[in-house]
């Protein structure tokens, strides 16, 4: 068989064709696997590597907290919009061309970020970088599954998931060291050699074309989705604490978001929305998992953004130490994900979800106590952040398992894009909303009770951050009752067996109503 040739199982429905493994020699498969891991880790790290550089970046380019928020949320919003397009783009341009375009675009945008002359230019380049990263993540996962036979998928996805977790662990620490030794601009330059290595390794192992099924792209749906997400993001970022009816800007943003989502609903009703298939939400397990994926991603990512800001801001430490405070939480999350993998099938999944949400809330409550004990702030931050991340790790593994266990195979690719979209949108919306709450608290708005007169600026800022952590803890506790919506697959069934049984159930209408 020619190298890089891809086989497809015969199917009368091109949308449900199941690809077989890409036929490669063992050495070439290993190189391709390492390249995919490298690209995935680079993309995951870039969501957090700039966190510890934000104070220096804000000082040099201006813009304050708003600039820092948009550097993060612009990247995540572009990730969210691009992710569900991956399947259609792959069918149209093939895995080789799309992988090269995604990694090349990501790397090129990283260099533009490093050379950004103004805050506006930096936000624009971060959006371009996020679009490339949004395609890289689901594409790398899909190609990895194509490289290996089905019986090895579980092991490879576990390794791939660990790689994804390594990015956020290394990112803040590496970003802090680079920022202190050089400049925030070098945080983006580091992507050049990594991206070039990934592109070179994959240039010969992938097929050029996969002309199966519908090659069209729903550009109208893409525009509606982009406009809706962007306008919603602006509302979250700029609306809290302002008089909505007195602001033409907020009225326009609200109208654009509403019109875009109504347009998407109309296209869905007319069966013309092809960005993704809304049928995935008919499965109650996937719908519930998608909701908790959104919430847990928001709570996790806000903490990753806020913790370095607390250490560098009110506590007055350097960027290297701020980045180092994130490392223990990353290690704890990776270990808890592995633990959850061992618990699944042995322990009731709802019990694992309950434990995850409880630990998430407990960690946030510990973080909210930092203002009451500033002398032991750093140990409290590390312990509280680690407890929170253990809960998030339990949630992420369990939600992925139960969410996809009852979906028929023909919907898994579509569901992966939607799941990625909601994860990224949760991260972006959480940062935007809580940054707006933080600004309101620091300004002494109606939510500010701790920032009383007589407090030093640093103490008032620390109190504001702690109040944000309390709000997030309350949110994680409020959603606990929803775990009883899940319908558990049979505990003894293997993941693939459970998925097959779920497909039968779905066809009978038991899980889609």
GROMACS .gro file of C-alpha atoms in nm:
model
  513
    1UNK     CA    1   0.000   0.000   0.000
    2UNK     CA    2   0.144   0.343  -0.088
    3UNK     CA    3   0.278   0.545   0.199
    4UNK     CA    4   0.030   0.786   0.350
    5UNK     CA    5  -0.263   0.630   0.168
    6UNK     CA    6  -0.588   0.649   0.364
    7UNK     CA    7  -0.862   0.386   0.347
    8UNK     CA    8  -1.230   0.443   0.410
    9UNK     CA    9  -1.488   0.188   0.508
   10UNK     CA   10  -1.769   0.170   0.257
   11UNK     CA   11  -2.081   0.351   0.362
   12UNK     CA   12  -2.391   0.472   0.190
   13UNK     CA   13  -2.382   0.784   0.404
   14UNK     CA   14  -2.058   0.977   0.355
   15UNK     CA   15  -2.122   1.171   0.670
   16UNK     CA   16  -2.098   0.856   0.877
   17UNK     CA   17  -1.806   0.688   0.699
   18UNK     CA   18  -1.559   0.555   0.955
   19UNK     CA   19  -1.192   0.601   0.854
   20UNK     CA   20  -0.948   0.317   0.896
   21UNK     CA   21  -0.594   0.366   1.020
   22UNK     CA   22  -0.344   0.554   0.805
   23UNK     CA   23  -0.100   0.291   0.680
   24UNK     CA   24   0.251   0.393   0.789
   25UNK     CA   25   0.574   0.220   0.886
   26UNK     CA   26   0.626   0.201   1.262
   27UNK     CA   27   0.902   0.466   1.264
   28UNK     CA   28   0.695   0.710   1.056
   29UNK     CA   29   0.394   0.656   1.281
   30UNK     CA   30   0.605   0.733   1.588
   31UNK     CA   31   0.737   1.054   1.431
   32UNK     CA   32   0.384   1.158   1.334
   33UNK     CA   33   0.258   1.085   1.685
   34UNK     CA   34   0.532   1.297   1.843
   35UNK     CA   35   0.455   1.579   1.598
   36UNK     CA   36   0.087   1.571   1.688
   37UNK     CA   37   0.171   1.573   2.059
   38UNK     CA   38   0.406   1.866   2.003
   39UNK     CA   39   0.145   2.067   1.813
   40UNK     CA   40  -0.125   1.991   2.071
   41UNK     CA   41   0.100   2.079   2.364
   42UNK     CA   42   0.208   2.405   2.197
   43UNK     CA   43  -0.153   2.504   2.135
   44UNK     CA   44  -0.256   2.420   2.492
   45UNK     CA   45   0.039   2.605   2.644
   46UNK     CA   46  -0.029   2.921   2.446
   47UNK     CA   47  -0.365   2.967   2.613
   48UNK     CA   48  -0.182   3.026   2.944
   49UNK     CA   49   0.180   3.112   2.864
   50UNK     CA   50   0.096   3.481   2.827
   51UNK     CA   51  -0.082   3.500   3.164
   52UNK     CA   52   0.225   3.588   3.368
   53UNK     CA   53   0.338   3.838   3.102
   54UNK     CA   54   0.015   4.039   3.122
   55UNK     CA   55   0.133   4.300   3.379
   56UNK     CA   56   0.444   4.381   3.170
   57UNK     CA   57   0.240   4.374   2.850
   58UNK     CA   58  -0.026   4.606   2.993
   59UNK     CA   59   0.242   4.845   3.116
   60UNK     CA   60   0.420   4.869   2.779
   61UNK     CA   61   0.117   4.881   2.549
   62UNK     CA   62  -0.137   5.037   2.785
   63UNK     CA   63  -0.495   4.926   2.824
   64UNK     CA   64  -0.486   4.793   3.181
   65UNK     CA   65  -0.706   4.500   3.279
   66UNK     CA   66  -0.917   4.532   2.963
   67UNK     CA   67  -0.617   4.462   2.739
   68UNK     CA   68  -0.514   4.161   2.946
   69UNK     CA   69  -0.866   4.020   2.928
   70UNK     CA   70  -0.886   4.063   2.552
   71UNK     CA   71  -0.545   3.906   2.497
   72UNK     CA   72  -0.691   3.595   2.660
   73UNK     CA   73  -1.052   3.606   2.541
   74UNK     CA   74  -0.971   3.701   2.181
   75UNK     CA   75  -0.758   3.388   2.153
   76UNK     CA   76  -1.024   3.168   2.313
   77UNK     CA   77  -1.314   3.308   2.110
   78UNK     CA   78  -1.128   3.243   1.785
   79UNK     CA   79  -1.056   2.891   1.912
   80UNK     CA   80  -1.425   2.841   1.977
   81UNK     CA   81  -1.537   2.957   1.631
   82UNK     CA   82  -1.272   2.759   1.440
   83UNK     CA   83  -1.308   2.425   1.620
   84UNK     CA   84  -1.643   2.308   1.475
   85UNK     CA   85  -1.525   2.391   1.120
   86UNK     CA   86  -1.243   2.136   1.132
   87UNK     CA   87  -1.441   1.845   0.989
   88UNK     CA   88  -1.570   2.037   0.687
   89UNK     CA   89  -1.230   2.198   0.620
   90UNK     CA   90  -1.058   1.861   0.638
   91UNK     CA   91  -1.297   1.713   0.383
   92UNK     CA   92  -1.240   2.007   0.152
   93UNK     CA   93  -0.862   2.053   0.172
   94UNK     CA   94  -0.737   1.725   0.312
   95UNK     CA   95  -0.549   1.657   0.637
   96UNK     CA   96  -0.204   1.747   0.500
   97UNK     CA   97  -0.303   2.089   0.369
   98UNK     CA   98  -0.521   2.174   0.666
   99UNK     CA   99  -0.259   2.071   0.923
  100UNK     CA  100   0.005   2.279   0.746
  101UNK     CA  101  -0.230   2.578   0.722
  102UNK     CA  102  -0.336   2.555   1.087
  103UNK     CA  103   0.015   2.515   1.231
  104UNK     CA  104   0.164   2.765   0.984
  105UNK     CA  105  -0.108   3.020   1.060
  106UNK     CA  106  -0.065   2.969   1.434
  107UNK     CA  107   0.313   3.010   1.412
  108UNK     CA  108   0.295   3.311   1.181
  109UNK     CA  109   0.040   3.483   1.404
  110UNK     CA  110   0.267   3.415   1.704
  111UNK     CA  111   0.547   3.609   1.534
  112UNK     CA  112   0.305   3.892   1.458
  113UNK     CA  113   0.207   3.899   1.827
  114UNK     CA  114   0.575   3.928   1.920
  115UNK     CA  115   0.614   4.228   1.690
  116UNK     CA  116   0.279   4.394   1.776
  117UNK     CA  117   0.323   4.774   1.789
  118UNK     CA  118  -0.001   4.849   1.974
  119UNK     CA  119  -0.267   4.691   2.192
  120UNK     CA  120  -0.517   4.677   1.905
  121UNK     CA  121  -0.269   4.498   1.679
  122UNK     CA  122  -0.186   4.248   1.953
  123UNK     CA  123  -0.555   4.162   2.004
  124UNK     CA  124  -0.600   4.114   1.628
  125UNK     CA  125  -0.296   3.887   1.602
  126UNK     CA  126  -0.412   3.686   1.904
  127UNK     CA  127  -0.743   3.628   1.726
  128UNK     CA  128  -0.557   3.496   1.420
  129UNK     CA  129  -0.342   3.279   1.644
  130UNK     CA  130  -0.650   3.144   1.818
  131UNK     CA  131  -0.814   3.053   1.487
  132UNK     CA  132  -0.515   2.837   1.392
  133UNK     CA  133  -0.509   2.679   1.737
  134UNK     CA  134  -0.882   2.606   1.726
  135UNK     CA  135  -0.831   2.388   1.418
  136UNK     CA  136  -0.511   2.226   1.546
  137UNK     CA  137  -0.672   2.074   1.856
  138UNK     CA  138  -0.957   1.864   1.703
  139UNK     CA  139  -0.755   1.793   1.386
  140UNK     CA  140  -0.465   1.649   1.586
  141UNK     CA  141  -0.705   1.431   1.783
  142UNK     CA  142  -0.873   1.302   1.465
  143UNK     CA  143  -0.542   1.228   1.290
  144UNK     CA  144  -0.412   1.050   1.600
  145UNK     CA  145  -0.714   0.818   1.590
  146UNK     CA  146  -0.651   0.756   1.219
  147UNK     CA  147  -0.292   0.658   1.288
  148UNK     CA  148  -0.383   0.370   1.521
  149UNK     CA  149  -0.629   0.081   1.510
  150UNK     CA  150  -0.940   0.107   1.722
  151UNK     CA  151  -0.814  -0.119   2.001
  152UNK     CA  152  -0.533   0.128   2.075
  153UNK     CA  153  -0.745   0.443   2.074
  154UNK     CA  154  -0.800   0.449   2.451
  155UNK     CA  155  -0.430   0.435   2.533
  156UNK     CA  156  -0.334   0.695   2.272
  157UNK     CA  157  -0.605   0.937   2.380
  158UNK     CA  158  -0.488   0.902   2.741
  159UNK     CA  159  -0.133   0.994   2.635
  160UNK     CA  160  -0.265   1.277   2.418
  161UNK     CA  161  -0.475   1.407   2.710
  162UNK     CA  162  -0.170   1.406   2.935
  163UNK     CA  163   0.013   1.609   2.671
  164UNK     CA  164  -0.272   1.861   2.664
  165UNK     CA  165  -0.242   1.894   3.042
  166UNK     CA  166   0.137   1.938   3.020
  167UNK     CA  167   0.091   2.256   2.815
  168UNK     CA  168  -0.087   2.455   3.088
  169UNK     CA  169   0.163   2.320   3.344
  170UNK     CA  170   0.472   2.430   3.153
  171UNK     CA  171   0.318   2.741   2.997
  172UNK     CA  172   0.295   2.978   3.297
  173UNK     CA  173   0.631   2.870   3.443
  174UNK     CA  174   0.809   2.905   3.108
  175UNK     CA  175   0.631   3.232   3.038
  176UNK     CA  176   0.740   3.374   3.372
  177UNK     CA  177   1.106   3.282   3.318
  178UNK     CA  178   1.105   3.425   2.963
  179UNK     CA  179   0.933   3.745   3.075
  180UNK     CA  180   1.180   3.805   3.358
  181UNK     CA  181   1.493   3.721   3.153
  182UNK     CA  182   1.392   3.886   2.827
  183UNK     CA  183   1.052   4.037   2.743
  184UNK     CA  184   0.687   3.941   2.697
  185UNK     CA  185   0.749   3.941   2.319
  186UNK     CA  186   0.973   3.633   2.343
  187UNK     CA  187   0.683   3.439   2.495
  188UNK     CA  188   0.537   3.426   2.143
  189UNK     CA  189   0.863   3.378   1.952
  190UNK     CA  190   0.918   3.038   2.116
  191UNK     CA  191   0.639   2.895   1.898
  192UNK     CA  192   0.849   2.933   1.581
  193UNK     CA  193   1.084   2.634   1.627
  194UNK     CA  194   0.807   2.418   1.774
  195UNK     CA  195   0.566   2.488   1.491
  196UNK     CA  196   0.832   2.437   1.225
  197UNK     CA  197   0.928   2.099   1.373
  198UNK     CA  198   0.565   1.981   1.381
  199UNK     CA  199   0.502   2.089   1.019
  200UNK     CA  200   0.821   1.924   0.892
  201UNK     CA  201   0.746   1.596   1.068
  202UNK     CA  202   0.392   1.575   0.928
  203UNK     CA  203   0.467   1.698   0.575
  204UNK     CA  204   0.509   1.350   0.423
  205UNK     CA  205   0.297   1.118   0.632
  206UNK     CA  206  -0.049   1.259   0.563
  207UNK     CA  207  -0.266   1.209   0.253
  208UNK     CA  208  -0.332   1.519   0.047
  209UNK     CA  209  -0.704   1.477  -0.017
  210UNK     CA  210  -1.006   1.304   0.134
  211UNK     CA  211  -1.287   1.373  -0.107
  212UNK     CA  212  -1.568   1.203   0.081
  213UNK     CA  213  -1.912   1.342   0.145
  214UNK     CA  214  -2.018   1.704   0.115
  215UNK     CA  215  -1.724   1.938   0.047
  216UNK     CA  216  -1.920   2.261   0.096
  217UNK     CA  217  -1.867   2.497   0.388
  218UNK     CA  218  -2.160   2.682   0.546
  219UNK     CA  219  -2.011   3.029   0.527
  220UNK     CA  220  -2.339   3.192   0.631
  221UNK     CA  221  -2.342   2.976   0.944
  222UNK     CA  222  -1.978   3.062   1.012
  223UNK     CA  223  -2.050   3.435   0.987
  224UNK     CA  224  -2.354   3.405   1.216
  225UNK     CA  225  -2.162   3.201   1.472
  226UNK     CA  226  -1.865   3.441   1.467
  227UNK     CA  227  -2.087   3.748   1.500
  228UNK     CA  228  -2.289   3.593   1.781
  229UNK     CA  229  -1.987   3.486   1.985
  230UNK     CA  230  -1.801   3.814   1.928
  231UNK     CA  231  -2.097   4.034   2.021
  232UNK     CA  232  -2.177   3.822   2.324
  233UNK     CA  233  -1.816   3.853   2.435
  234UNK     CA  234  -1.830   4.233   2.409
  235UNK     CA  235  -2.150   4.240   2.613
  236UNK     CA  236  -1.991   4.032   2.888
  237UNK     CA  237  -1.670   4.233   2.884
  238UNK     CA  238  -1.817   4.583   2.880
  239UNK     CA  239  -2.173   4.557   3.004
  240UNK     CA  240  -2.154   4.479   3.376
  241UNK     CA  241  -2.203   4.786   3.593
  242UNK     CA  242  -2.311   5.010   3.304
  243UNK     CA  243  -2.653   5.146   3.213
  244UNK     CA  244  -2.746   4.925   2.918
  245UNK     CA  245  -3.031   5.137   2.784
  246UNK     CA  246  -2.814   5.449   2.795
  247UNK     CA  247  -2.530   5.292   2.598
  248UNK     CA  248  -2.568   5.273   2.218
  249UNK     CA  249  -2.266   5.041   2.209
  250UNK     CA  250  -2.422   4.782   2.439
  251UNK     CA  251  -2.757   4.806   2.261
  252UNK     CA  252  -2.584   4.739   1.927
  253UNK     CA  253  -2.384   4.447   2.067
  254UNK     CA  254  -2.693   4.292   2.224
  255UNK     CA  255  -2.888   4.332   1.900
  256UNK     CA  256  -2.610   4.173   1.692
  257UNK     CA  257  -2.576   3.877   1.928
  258UNK     CA  258  -2.953   3.823   1.941
  259UNK     CA  259  -2.990   3.851   1.563
  260UNK     CA  260  -2.701   3.610   1.503
  261UNK     CA  261  -2.838   3.343   1.736
  262UNK     CA  262  -3.190   3.384   1.597
  263UNK     CA  263  -3.042   3.343   1.248
  264UNK     CA  264  -2.867   3.023   1.358
  265UNK     CA  265  -3.193   2.893   1.509
  266UNK     CA  266  -3.379   2.962   1.184
  267UNK     CA  267  -3.113   2.784   0.980
  268UNK     CA  268  -3.127   2.490   1.218
  269UNK     CA  269  -3.507   2.478   1.183
  270UNK     CA  270  -3.476   2.483   0.803
  271UNK     CA  271  -3.200   2.217   0.815
  272UNK     CA  272  -2.953   2.457   0.652
  273UNK     CA  273  -2.706   2.506   0.939
  274UNK     CA  274  -2.403   2.292   0.846
  275UNK     CA  275  -2.134   2.424   1.083
  276UNK     CA  276  -2.226   2.132   1.309
  277UNK     CA  277  -2.527   1.903   1.349
  278UNK     CA  278  -2.749   2.014   1.640
  279UNK     CA  279  -2.877   1.655   1.659
  280UNK     CA  280  -2.593   1.585   1.905
  281UNK     CA  281  -2.792   1.766   2.175
  282UNK     CA  282  -3.077   1.517   2.149
  283UNK     CA  283  -2.865   1.282   2.356
  284UNK     CA  284  -2.928   1.381   2.719
  285UNK     CA  285  -2.587   1.259   2.835
  286UNK     CA  286  -2.401   1.466   2.578
  287UNK     CA  287  -2.619   1.773   2.639
  288UNK     CA  288  -2.560   1.756   3.015
  289UNK     CA  289  -2.188   1.687   2.971
  290UNK     CA  290  -2.160   1.984   2.733
  291UNK     CA  291  -2.320   2.211   2.995
  292UNK     CA  292  -2.085   2.097   3.270
  293UNK     CA  293  -1.792   2.119   3.029
  294UNK     CA  294  -1.881   2.486   2.972
  295UNK     CA  295  -1.914   2.563   3.345
  296UNK     CA  296  -1.607   2.373   3.465
  297UNK     CA  297  -1.391   2.519   3.186
  298UNK     CA  298  -1.497   2.871   3.284
  299UNK     CA  299  -1.423   2.818   3.653
  300UNK     CA  300  -1.089   2.652   3.580
  301UNK     CA  301  -0.960   2.908   3.333
  302UNK     CA  302  -1.061   3.213   3.536
  303UNK     CA  303  -0.851   3.074   3.821
  304UNK     CA  304  -0.554   3.018   3.590
  305UNK     CA  305  -0.578   3.382   3.479
  306UNK     CA  306  -0.647   3.534   3.822
  307UNK     CA  307  -0.388   3.347   4.032
  308UNK     CA  308  -0.075   3.490   3.858
  309UNK     CA  309  -0.242   3.831   3.861
  310UNK     CA  310  -0.291   3.806   4.239
  311UNK     CA  311   0.069   3.696   4.296
  312UNK     CA  312   0.221   3.967   4.076
  313UNK     CA  313  -0.030   4.240   4.171
  314UNK     CA  314  -0.150   4.262   4.532
  315UNK     CA  315   0.122   4.025   4.663
  316UNK     CA  316   0.401   4.201   4.468
  317UNK     CA  317   0.600   3.895   4.357
  318UNK     CA  318   0.786   3.853   4.026
  319UNK     CA  319   0.662   3.678   3.710
  320UNK     CA  320   0.874   3.367   3.765
  321UNK     CA  321   0.720   3.299   4.105
  322UNK     CA  322   0.374   3.380   3.970
  323UNK     CA  323   0.418   3.121   3.696
  324UNK     CA  324   0.555   2.865   3.942
  325UNK     CA  325   0.237   2.884   4.152
  326UNK     CA  326   0.045   2.734   3.857
  327UNK     CA  327   0.270   2.429   3.819
  328UNK     CA  328   0.141   2.229   4.123
  329UNK     CA  329  -0.219   2.263   4.006
  330UNK     CA  330  -0.126   2.129   3.665
  331UNK     CA  331   0.045   1.825   3.814
  332UNK     CA  332  -0.253   1.765   4.046
  333UNK     CA  333  -0.495   1.788   3.753
  334UNK     CA  334  -0.299   1.539   3.546
  335UNK     CA  335  -0.290   1.289   3.833
  336UNK     CA  336  -0.661   1.333   3.906
  337UNK     CA  337  -0.745   1.270   3.540
  338UNK     CA  338  -0.551   0.944   3.555
  339UNK     CA  339  -0.728   0.857   3.882
  340UNK     CA  340  -1.067   0.926   3.725
  341UNK     CA  341  -0.978   0.690   3.442
  342UNK     CA  342  -0.919   0.416   3.698
  343UNK     CA  343  -1.241   0.493   3.887
  344UNK     CA  344  -1.466   0.484   3.580
  345UNK     CA  345  -1.634   0.145   3.563
  346UNK     CA  346  -1.565   0.077   3.930
  347UNK     CA  347  -1.742   0.371   4.094
  348UNK     CA  348  -2.078   0.527   4.008
  349UNK     CA  349  -1.999   0.809   3.764
  350UNK     CA  350  -2.237   1.049   3.934
  351UNK     CA  351  -2.039   1.001   4.255
  352UNK     CA  352  -1.719   1.096   4.071
  353UNK     CA  353  -1.893   1.405   3.928
  354UNK     CA  354  -2.021   1.499   4.275
  355UNK     CA  355  -1.671   1.467   4.419
  356UNK     CA  356  -1.528   1.674   4.136
  357UNK     CA  357  -1.772   1.962   4.186
  358UNK     CA  358  -1.726   1.948   4.563
  359UNK     CA  359  -1.346   1.967   4.538
  360UNK     CA  360  -1.377   2.245   4.282
  361UNK     CA  361  -1.586   2.449   4.524
  362UNK     CA  362  -1.358   2.368   4.819
  363UNK     CA  363  -1.050   2.487   4.633
  364UNK     CA  364  -1.219   2.813   4.536
  365UNK     CA  365  -1.328   2.870   4.897
  366UNK     CA  366  -0.965   2.825   5.007
  367UNK     CA  367  -0.853   3.077   4.744
  368UNK     CA  368  -1.114   3.323   4.869
  369UNK     CA  369  -0.956   3.309   5.218
  370UNK     CA  370  -0.624   3.456   5.100
  371UNK     CA  371  -0.725   3.810   5.195
  372UNK     CA  372  -0.781   3.702   5.556
  373UNK     CA  373  -0.431   3.552   5.582
  374UNK     CA  374  -0.194   3.752   5.359
  375UNK     CA  375   0.113   3.629   5.550
  376UNK     CA  376   0.048   3.271   5.432
  377UNK     CA  377  -0.102   3.371   5.098
  378UNK     CA  378   0.133   3.174   4.870
  379UNK     CA  379   0.092   2.834   5.045
  380UNK     CA  380  -0.282   2.890   5.062
  381UNK     CA  381  -0.295   2.974   4.691
  382UNK     CA  382  -0.094   2.664   4.595
  383UNK     CA  383  -0.303   2.430   4.812
  384UNK     CA  384  -0.638   2.583   4.716
  385UNK     CA  385  -0.551   2.589   4.348
  386UNK     CA  386  -0.436   2.226   4.361
  387UNK     CA  387  -0.758   2.113   4.535
  388UNK     CA  388  -0.961   2.295   4.272
  389UNK     CA  389  -0.764   2.135   3.989
  390UNK     CA  390  -0.812   1.785   4.136
  391UNK     CA  391  -1.186   1.845   4.114
  392UNK     CA  392  -1.157   1.974   3.757
  393UNK     CA  393  -0.950   1.670   3.656
  394UNK     CA  394  -1.215   1.435   3.792
  395UNK     CA  395  -1.482   1.629   3.604
  396UNK     CA  396  -1.306   1.647   3.268
  397UNK     CA  397  -1.234   1.275   3.236
  398UNK     CA  398  -1.576   1.169   3.367
  399UNK     CA  399  -1.769   1.417   3.152
  400UNK     CA  400  -1.588   1.309   2.834
  401UNK     CA  401  -1.660   0.945   2.912
  402UNK     CA  402  -2.029   0.977   2.990
  403UNK     CA  403  -2.093   1.248   2.731
  404UNK     CA  404  -1.971   1.039   2.436
  405UNK     CA  405  -2.068   0.694   2.568
  406UNK     CA  406  -2.423   0.701   2.431
  407UNK     CA  407  -2.362   0.889   2.104
  408UNK     CA  408  -2.381   0.687   1.780
  409UNK     CA  409  -2.046   0.671   1.596
  410UNK     CA  410  -2.175   0.886   1.310
  411UNK     CA  411  -2.217   1.185   1.542
  412UNK     CA  412  -1.890   1.164   1.735
  413UNK     CA  413  -1.688   1.389   1.502
  414UNK     CA  414  -1.957   1.657   1.505
  415UNK     CA  415  -1.990   1.625   1.881
  416UNK     CA  416  -1.613   1.666   1.931
  417UNK     CA  417  -1.618   2.001   1.751
  418UNK     CA  418  -1.917   2.124   1.951
  419UNK     CA  419  -1.763   2.003   2.276
  420UNK     CA  420  -1.440   2.188   2.196
  421UNK     CA  421  -1.637   2.500   2.102
  422UNK     CA  422  -1.822   2.501   2.434
  423UNK     CA  423  -1.503   2.440   2.630
  424UNK     CA  424  -1.329   2.736   2.467
  425UNK     CA  425  -1.639   2.954   2.485
  426UNK     CA  426  -1.671   2.869   2.853
  427UNK     CA  427  -1.310   2.975   2.912
  428UNK     CA  428  -1.358   3.300   2.718
  429UNK     CA  429  -1.694   3.388   2.871
  430UNK     CA  430  -1.574   3.310   3.222
  431UNK     CA  431  -1.270   3.534   3.190
  432UNK     CA  432  -1.473   3.815   3.033
  433UNK     CA  433  -1.751   3.801   3.291
  434UNK     CA  434  -1.529   3.767   3.598
  435UNK     CA  435  -1.288   4.035   3.474
  436UNK     CA  436  -1.587   4.269   3.445
  437UNK     CA  437  -1.695   4.171   3.799
  438UNK     CA  438  -1.339   4.230   3.922
  439UNK     CA  439  -1.327   4.577   3.769
  440UNK     CA  440  -1.661   4.660   3.927
  441UNK     CA  441  -1.540   4.543   4.269
  442UNK     CA  442  -1.214   4.738   4.239
  443UNK     CA  443  -1.409   5.048   4.142
  444UNK     CA  444  -1.622   5.020   4.457
  445UNK     CA  445  -1.943   4.926   4.274
  446UNK     CA  446  -2.255   4.781   4.436
  447UNK     CA  447  -2.092   4.439   4.481
  448UNK     CA  448  -1.796   4.585   4.669
  449UNK     CA  449  -1.834   4.540   5.043
  450UNK     CA  450  -1.479   4.456   5.144
  451UNK     CA  451  -1.303   4.740   4.963
  452UNK     CA  452  -1.397   4.988   5.232
  453UNK     CA  453  -1.241   5.326   5.289
  454UNK     CA  454  -0.901   5.313   5.457
  455UNK     CA  455  -0.781   4.999   5.284
  456UNK     CA  456  -0.459   5.023   5.090
  457UNK     CA  457  -0.489   4.976   4.715
  458UNK     CA  458  -0.321   4.635   4.731
  459UNK     CA  459  -0.549   4.511   5.009
  460UNK     CA  460  -0.858   4.636   4.824
  461UNK     CA  461  -0.747   4.459   4.506
  462UNK     CA  462  -0.679   4.137   4.699
  463UNK     CA  463  -1.026   4.156   4.854
  464UNK     CA  464  -1.179   4.202   4.510
  465UNK     CA  465  -1.007   3.891   4.377
  466UNK     CA  466  -1.119   3.692   4.682
  467UNK     CA  467  -1.480   3.799   4.632
  468UNK     CA  468  -1.457   3.673   4.274
  469UNK     CA  469  -1.338   3.336   4.402
  470UNK     CA  470  -1.637   3.325   4.642
  471UNK     CA  471  -1.879   3.393   4.357
  472UNK     CA  472  -1.721   3.112   4.154
  473UNK     CA  473  -1.742   2.871   4.451
  474UNK     CA  474  -2.113   2.946   4.487
  475UNK     CA  475  -2.166   2.883   4.115
  476UNK     CA  476  -1.995   2.541   4.134
  477UNK     CA  477  -2.219   2.439   4.426
  478UNK     CA  478  -2.538   2.558   4.259
  479UNK     CA  479  -2.497   2.327   3.957
  480UNK     CA  480  -2.444   2.006   4.159
  481UNK     CA  481  -2.810   1.889   4.139
  482UNK     CA  482  -2.786   1.872   3.760
  483UNK     CA  483  -2.568   1.559   3.776
  484UNK     CA  484  -2.886   1.354   3.824
  485UNK     CA  485  -2.977   1.431   3.462
  486UNK     CA  486  -2.715   1.184   3.345
  487UNK     CA  487  -2.831   0.837   3.243
  488UNK     CA  488  -2.543   0.608   3.326
  489UNK     CA  489  -2.429   0.343   3.077
  490UNK     CA  490  -2.393  -0.008   3.218
  491UNK     CA  491  -2.096  -0.006   3.457
  492UNK     CA  492  -1.948  -0.324   3.318
  493UNK     CA  493  -1.959  -0.216   2.955
  494UNK     CA  494  -1.640  -0.113   2.782
  495UNK     CA  495  -1.646   0.236   2.629
  496UNK     CA  496  -1.696   0.107   2.276
  497UNK     CA  497  -1.962  -0.141   2.390
  498UNK     CA  498  -2.140   0.133   2.580
  499UNK     CA  499  -2.127   0.358   2.274
  500UNK     CA  500  -2.274   0.083   2.058
  501UNK     CA  501  -2.550   0.016   2.308
  502UNK     CA  502  -2.617   0.388   2.328
  503UNK     CA  503  -2.654   0.404   1.952
  504UNK     CA  504  -2.919   0.131   1.966
  505UNK     CA  505  -3.097   0.312   2.245
  506UNK     CA  506  -3.081   0.638   2.050
  507UNK     CA  507  -3.239   0.473   1.748
  508UNK     CA  508  -3.518   0.345   1.972
  509UNK     CA  509  -3.575   0.698   2.095
  510UNK     CA  510  -3.498   0.628   2.462
  511UNK     CA  511  -3.205   0.869   2.494
  512UNK     CA  512  -3.308   1.137   2.250
  513UNK     CA  513  -3.613   1.253   2.439
   0.00000   0.00000   0.00000
